[in-house]
């Protein structure tokens, strides 16, 4: 990663995302939806990129697929290994970066990413890598948070308080079908979009906020950055609480997301 202009960002991300494990309670169910959306079948060779604790990888392996899974965070990968052992499935977990995948060309029948590859700073590099390791005729499928819905807007709020390094793409751009079409371009055919909603249980907007301050990488980092600037932290918290209130109902925060599926030419 030494020639990588975003090496420092990725080191920060690796640290920030390491606390994500409790949020698998929310992404476990959406992983099953993505595995269905990707039409994963037994004996297919599958890669889960930005696998976190392996929720997508384990789900695909339980369908009978032969699964590799990759993530920046060794801490999350360790959780993934434990989940795989508990489920009695074999998964080849690797610590790595979606912008430099350690797999040969045309290796996989299916590449999935659930809210993972969207956090890599260079969409052109990410797209090229995910398509490179996919076989011609293979399926690329991912779930992403759109810019116009709650999670996308929450990341925009975080970016307002802690701007990303110059040149890093905003993650929720990966939730815009027009941008996805441009990024995948002529390399794919048969693009299909679907939308769904995930729900995050919480007792109040403040309870929700406390939860993500302890688990969601970019928010964890923001809180650490403003440790000695209580006024800024208070301003962020006030904006977030008022914003979350709009999506909070029946002790749940509603989080709309987009699923994409495409076939590599
Ligand atoms: C929101 S979490 C999703 C985790 C998991 N896919 C799930 O659905 O529970 C985002 C994940 O992307 C990983 N990630 C972020 N940037 C990455 C990169 N450049 N390469 C590989 N993984 C990355 C993080 O470490 C984190 O595990």
Short mmCIF file of C-alpha atoms and ligand atoms in Angstrom, two decimals:
data_model
loop_
_atom_site.label_atom_id
_atom_site.label_comp_id
_atom_site.label_asym_id
_atom_site.label_seq_id
_atom_site.Cartn_x
_atom_site.Cartn_y
_atom_site.Cartn_z
CA UNK A 1 0.00 0.00 0.00
CA UNK A 2 3.10 2.24 0.11
CA UNK A 3 2.45 3.98 -3.27
CA UNK A 4 -1.18 4.47 -2.41
CA UNK A 5 -2.09 8.19 -2.12
CA UNK A 6 -4.87 7.20 0.26
CA UNK A 7 -2.77 4.95 2.50
CA UNK A 8 -3.26 7.27 5.47
CA UNK A 9 -7.04 7.43 4.97
CA UNK A 10 -7.19 3.64 4.76
CA UNK A 11 -5.13 3.25 7.95
CA UNK A 12 -7.66 5.49 9.72
CA UNK A 13 -10.56 3.55 8.17
CA UNK A 14 -9.03 0.22 9.23
CA UNK A 15 -8.96 1.46 12.82
CA UNK A 16 -12.41 3.11 12.73
CA UNK A 17 -14.22 0.14 11.21
CA UNK A 18 -12.71 -2.28 13.73
CA UNK A 19 -15.56 -1.53 16.17
CA UNK A 20 -18.31 -2.39 13.67
CA UNK A 21 -19.08 -5.93 14.94
CA UNK A 22 -22.23 -5.06 16.99
CA UNK A 23 -23.83 -3.58 13.86
CA UNK A 24 -23.84 -7.02 12.24
CA UNK A 25 -27.14 -7.40 14.09
CA UNK A 26 -28.57 -5.04 11.46
CA UNK A 27 -26.58 -6.19 8.41
CA UNK A 28 -27.15 -9.93 8.95
CA UNK A 29 -30.66 -9.83 7.51
CA UNK A 30 -29.76 -7.54 4.60
CA UNK A 31 -26.91 -9.94 3.75
CA UNK A 32 -29.44 -12.69 3.08
CA UNK A 33 -31.36 -10.32 0.80
CA UNK A 34 -28.18 -9.44 -1.12
CA UNK A 35 -27.16 -13.09 -1.51
CA UNK A 36 -30.61 -13.73 -3.05
CA UNK A 37 -30.36 -10.61 -5.22
CA UNK A 38 -26.99 -11.89 -6.50
CA UNK A 39 -28.63 -15.27 -7.27
CA UNK A 40 -25.77 -17.12 -5.56
CA UNK A 41 -25.91 -20.90 -6.02
CA UNK A 42 -24.07 -23.92 -4.65
CA UNK A 43 -20.55 -24.46 -6.00
CA UNK A 44 -20.17 -20.95 -7.38
CA UNK A 45 -16.90 -19.23 -6.50
CA UNK A 46 -17.82 -16.05 -4.65
CA UNK A 47 -15.92 -13.04 -3.28
CA UNK A 48 -17.37 -10.83 -0.53
CA UNK A 49 -15.56 -7.47 -0.58
CA UNK A 50 -15.58 -5.27 2.53
CA UNK A 51 -16.94 -8.34 4.28
CA UNK A 52 -16.77 -6.95 7.82
CA UNK A 53 -17.65 -9.80 10.19
CA UNK A 54 -18.52 -11.99 7.20
CA UNK A 55 -22.31 -11.77 7.22
CA UNK A 56 -22.52 -11.98 3.41
CA UNK A 57 -19.70 -14.52 3.18
CA UNK A 58 -21.25 -16.91 5.72
CA UNK A 59 -24.68 -16.59 4.10
CA UNK A 60 -23.22 -17.42 0.67
CA UNK A 61 -21.20 -20.31 2.09
CA UNK A 62 -24.33 -21.76 3.71
CA UNK A 63 -25.93 -21.80 0.25
CA UNK A 64 -23.02 -24.03 -0.77
CA UNK A 65 -20.82 -21.46 -2.53
CA UNK A 66 -17.01 -21.54 -2.26
CA UNK A 67 -16.32 -18.21 -0.64
CA UNK A 68 -13.39 -15.81 -0.28
CA UNK A 69 -13.90 -12.72 1.86
CA UNK A 70 -11.75 -9.60 2.17
CA UNK A 71 -11.75 -6.62 4.49
CA UNK A 72 -9.44 -3.82 5.62
CA UNK A 73 -10.00 -4.72 9.28
CA UNK A 74 -8.23 -7.76 10.78
CA UNK A 75 -10.40 -7.39 13.88
CA UNK A 76 -13.60 -7.87 11.86
CA UNK A 77 -12.06 -10.73 9.91
CA UNK A 78 -11.37 -12.52 13.17
CA UNK A 79 -15.09 -12.24 14.00
CA UNK A 80 -15.81 -13.62 10.52
CA UNK A 81 -13.57 -16.64 11.11
CA UNK A 82 -15.45 -17.39 14.32
CA UNK A 83 -18.84 -17.06 12.58
CA UNK A 84 -17.71 -19.41 9.81
CA UNK A 85 -16.43 -21.99 12.32
CA UNK A 86 -19.69 -21.81 14.24
CA UNK A 87 -21.72 -22.28 11.04
CA UNK A 88 -19.48 -25.18 9.99
CA UNK A 89 -18.48 -23.57 6.69
CA UNK A 90 -15.06 -22.90 5.19
CA UNK A 91 -14.31 -19.36 4.07
CA UNK A 92 -10.97 -18.00 2.90
CA UNK A 93 -10.70 -14.67 4.78
CA UNK A 94 -8.01 -12.17 3.77
CA UNK A 95 -7.05 -8.77 5.15
CA UNK A 96 -6.81 -6.44 2.17
CA UNK A 97 -8.00 -3.49 0.15
CA UNK A 98 -10.67 -3.56 -2.56
CA UNK A 99 -8.48 -1.15 -4.56
CA UNK A 100 -5.74 -3.83 -4.78
CA UNK A 101 -7.42 -7.22 -4.70
CA UNK A 102 -4.99 -10.12 -4.10
CA UNK A 103 -6.75 -12.47 -6.57
CA UNK A 104 -6.08 -13.39 -10.18
CA UNK A 105 -8.06 -12.16 -13.18
CA UNK A 106 -11.38 -13.92 -13.87
CA UNK A 107 -11.36 -15.90 -10.59
CA UNK A 108 -14.93 -15.49 -9.34
CA UNK A 109 -18.43 -16.31 -10.57
CA UNK A 110 -19.90 -13.67 -8.27
CA UNK A 111 -18.46 -10.62 -6.48
CA UNK A 112 -20.65 -9.09 -3.78
CA UNK A 113 -20.21 -6.11 -1.50
CA UNK A 114 -22.64 -5.11 1.20
CA UNK A 115 -22.04 -1.48 2.21
CA UNK A 116 -18.30 -2.21 1.77
CA UNK A 117 -16.66 -1.17 -1.50
CA UNK A 118 -18.54 2.15 -1.34
CA UNK A 119 -16.03 3.35 1.30
CA UNK A 120 -12.95 2.98 -0.91
CA UNK A 121 -11.82 6.45 -2.03
CA UNK A 122 -11.30 5.76 -5.78
CA UNK A 123 -14.40 4.34 -7.51
CA UNK A 124 -12.54 3.91 -10.82
CA UNK A 125 -9.86 1.75 -9.19
CA UNK A 126 -12.44 -0.15 -7.13
CA UNK A 127 -14.64 -0.85 -10.15
CA UNK A 128 -11.70 -2.01 -12.25
CA UNK A 129 -10.54 -4.35 -9.50
CA UNK A 130 -13.94 -5.92 -8.79
CA UNK A 131 -14.51 -6.48 -12.51
CA UNK A 132 -10.96 -7.76 -13.09
CA UNK A 133 -11.37 -10.65 -10.63
CA UNK A 134 -14.83 -11.53 -12.00
CA UNK A 135 -15.17 -14.09 -14.81
CA UNK A 136 -16.77 -12.93 -18.06
CA UNK A 137 -20.49 -13.62 -17.63
CA UNK A 138 -20.05 -13.37 -13.85
CA UNK A 139 -22.28 -11.36 -11.52
CA UNK A 140 -21.38 -8.20 -9.65
CA UNK A 141 -23.91 -7.38 -6.91
CA UNK A 142 -23.79 -4.82 -4.14
CA UNK A 143 -25.84 -2.94 -1.60
CA UNK A 144 -25.21 0.76 -1.06
CA UNK A 145 -26.75 3.70 0.80
CA UNK A 146 -28.16 6.39 -1.53
CA UNK A 147 -27.29 10.07 -1.02
CA UNK A 148 -30.92 11.18 -0.70
CA UNK A 149 -31.85 8.87 2.19
CA UNK A 150 -30.90 8.75 5.84
CA UNK A 151 -27.48 7.04 5.85
CA UNK A 152 -26.24 9.00 2.82
CA UNK A 153 -27.29 12.26 4.45
CA UNK A 154 -25.72 11.21 7.76
CA UNK A 155 -22.40 10.67 5.96
CA UNK A 156 -22.78 14.10 4.34
CA UNK A 157 -23.22 15.58 7.84
CA UNK A 158 -20.11 13.76 9.05
CA UNK A 159 -18.23 15.10 5.99
CA UNK A 160 -19.35 18.64 6.81
CA UNK A 161 -17.70 18.37 10.25
CA UNK A 162 -14.69 16.26 9.20
CA UNK A 163 -14.04 16.80 5.48
CA UNK A 164 -12.59 13.80 3.61
CA UNK A 165 -9.12 14.13 2.04
CA UNK A 166 -9.11 15.86 -1.37
CA UNK A 167 -9.85 13.49 -4.21
CA UNK A 168 -11.71 10.90 -2.15
CA UNK A 169 -15.17 10.19 -3.60
CA UNK A 170 -18.18 10.51 -1.30
CA UNK A 171 -19.35 6.94 -0.46
CA UNK A 172 -23.10 7.56 -1.07
CA UNK A 173 -22.41 8.35 -4.75
CA UNK A 174 -22.43 4.54 -5.02
CA UNK A 175 -26.13 4.71 -4.14
CA UNK A 176 -27.07 6.72 -7.25
CA UNK A 177 -28.15 4.52 -10.20
CA UNK A 178 -26.98 7.09 -12.76
CA UNK A 179 -23.50 7.23 -11.24
CA UNK A 180 -23.41 3.43 -10.97
CA UNK A 181 -24.27 3.12 -14.67
CA UNK A 182 -21.46 5.55 -15.54
CA UNK A 183 -18.94 3.77 -13.33
CA UNK A 184 -19.72 0.27 -14.61
CA UNK A 185 -19.98 1.61 -18.16
CA UNK A 186 -19.60 -0.75 -21.10
CA UNK A 187 -17.92 -3.43 -19.00
CA UNK A 188 -21.28 -4.83 -17.89
CA UNK A 189 -24.70 -5.65 -19.21
CA UNK A 190 -28.14 -6.33 -17.69
CA UNK A 191 -27.97 -3.86 -14.81
CA UNK A 192 -30.82 -4.40 -12.34
CA UNK A 193 -31.64 -2.16 -9.39
CA UNK A 194 -33.81 -2.94 -6.40
CA UNK A 195 -34.55 -0.98 -3.25
CA UNK A 196 -35.21 -2.03 0.31
CA UNK A 197 -35.28 -0.66 3.86
CA UNK A 198 -33.27 -1.85 6.83
CA UNK A 199 -34.29 -0.93 10.35
CA UNK A 200 -32.06 -0.04 13.25
CA UNK A 201 -33.73 -0.61 16.66
CA UNK A 202 -33.24 2.18 19.22
CA UNK A 203 -35.06 3.68 22.18
CA UNK A 204 -34.55 7.30 21.09
CA UNK A 205 -32.56 9.25 18.49
CA UNK A 206 -29.97 9.83 21.23
CA UNK A 207 -29.76 6.09 21.99
CA UNK A 208 -29.22 5.45 18.29
CA UNK A 209 -26.57 8.18 18.14
CA UNK A 210 -24.70 6.74 21.14
CA UNK A 211 -24.72 3.36 19.41
CA UNK A 212 -23.18 4.62 16.17
CA UNK A 213 -20.66 6.78 18.04
CA UNK A 214 -19.30 3.50 19.45
CA UNK A 215 -19.47 1.36 16.31
CA UNK A 216 -19.75 3.15 12.94
CA UNK A 217 -16.24 3.91 11.61
CA UNK A 218 -16.64 7.47 10.28
CA UNK A 219 -18.66 8.54 13.35
CA UNK A 220 -16.20 6.87 15.74
CA UNK A 221 -13.46 8.90 14.04
CA UNK A 222 -15.43 12.14 14.27
CA UNK A 223 -15.95 11.74 18.02
CA UNK A 224 -12.22 11.03 18.50
CA UNK A 225 -11.31 14.08 16.38
CA UNK A 226 -13.46 16.40 18.50
CA UNK A 227 -12.45 14.94 21.86
CA UNK A 228 -10.94 18.27 22.92
CA UNK A 229 -13.48 20.43 21.10
CA UNK A 230 -16.70 19.93 23.05
CA UNK A 231 -18.55 22.75 21.28
CA UNK A 232 -18.02 21.17 17.87
CA UNK A 233 -18.98 17.74 19.17
CA UNK A 234 -22.12 19.18 20.75
CA UNK A 235 -23.02 20.94 17.46
CA UNK A 236 -22.62 17.68 15.53
CA UNK A 237 -24.70 15.77 18.07
CA UNK A 238 -27.48 18.34 18.01
CA UNK A 239 -27.67 18.27 14.19
CA UNK A 240 -27.56 14.48 14.08
CA UNK A 241 -30.26 14.06 16.73
CA UNK A 242 -32.64 16.43 15.00
CA UNK A 243 -31.97 14.79 11.66
CA UNK A 244 -32.39 11.21 13.00
CA UNK A 245 -35.72 12.24 14.55
CA UNK A 246 -37.16 12.50 11.03
CA UNK A 247 -36.44 8.81 10.38
CA UNK A 248 -37.26 7.55 13.87
CA UNK A 249 -40.58 5.80 14.38
CA UNK A 250 -41.77 2.81 16.45
CA UNK A 251 -38.33 2.58 18.11
CA UNK A 252 -36.60 2.14 14.75
CA UNK A 253 -34.46 4.28 12.46
CA UNK A 254 -35.46 3.55 8.86
CA UNK A 255 -32.52 3.23 6.47
CA UNK A 256 -33.33 2.95 2.77
CA UNK A 257 -30.78 1.24 0.55
CA UNK A 258 -30.17 0.31 -3.06
CA UNK A 259 -29.18 -3.08 -4.47
CA UNK A 260 -27.44 -3.38 -7.82
CA UNK A 261 -26.76 -6.44 -9.95
CA UNK A 262 -24.89 -6.54 -13.25
CA UNK A 263 -23.29 -9.11 -15.53
CA UNK A 264 -19.68 -8.70 -16.67
CA UNK A 265 -19.42 -8.82 -20.46
C1 LIG B 1 -20.47 -0.69 6.78
S1 LIG B 1 -19.25 -1.93 6.99
C2 LIG B 1 -20.04 -3.32 6.20
C3 LIG B 1 -19.49 -4.64 6.64
C4 LIG B 1 -20.22 -5.88 6.12
N1 LIG B 1 -20.16 -5.98 4.69
C5 LIG B 1 -21.63 -5.91 6.60
O1 LIG B 1 -22.55 -5.74 5.78
O2 LIG B 1 -21.84 -6.11 7.80
C6 LIG B 1 -18.02 -1.41 5.82
C7 LIG B 1 -16.88 -2.39 5.69
O3 LIG B 1 -16.08 -2.04 4.57
C8 LIG B 1 -14.73 -2.24 4.91
N2 LIG B 1 -13.89 -1.41 4.03
C9 LIG B 1 -13.85 -0.07 3.95
N3 LIG B 1 -12.95 0.32 3.02
C10 LIG B 1 -12.43 -0.81 2.50
C11 LIG B 1 -11.43 -1.08 1.51
N4 LIG B 1 -10.79 -0.09 0.87
N5 LIG B 1 -11.13 -2.37 1.23
C12 LIG B 1 -11.74 -3.40 1.89
N6 LIG B 1 -12.68 -3.19 2.85
C13 LIG B 1 -13.01 -1.92 3.15
C14 LIG B 1 -14.66 -1.83 6.37
O4 LIG B 1 -13.51 -2.31 7.03
C15 LIG B 1 -15.95 -2.40 6.90
O5 LIG B 1 -15.81 -3.72 7.35
#
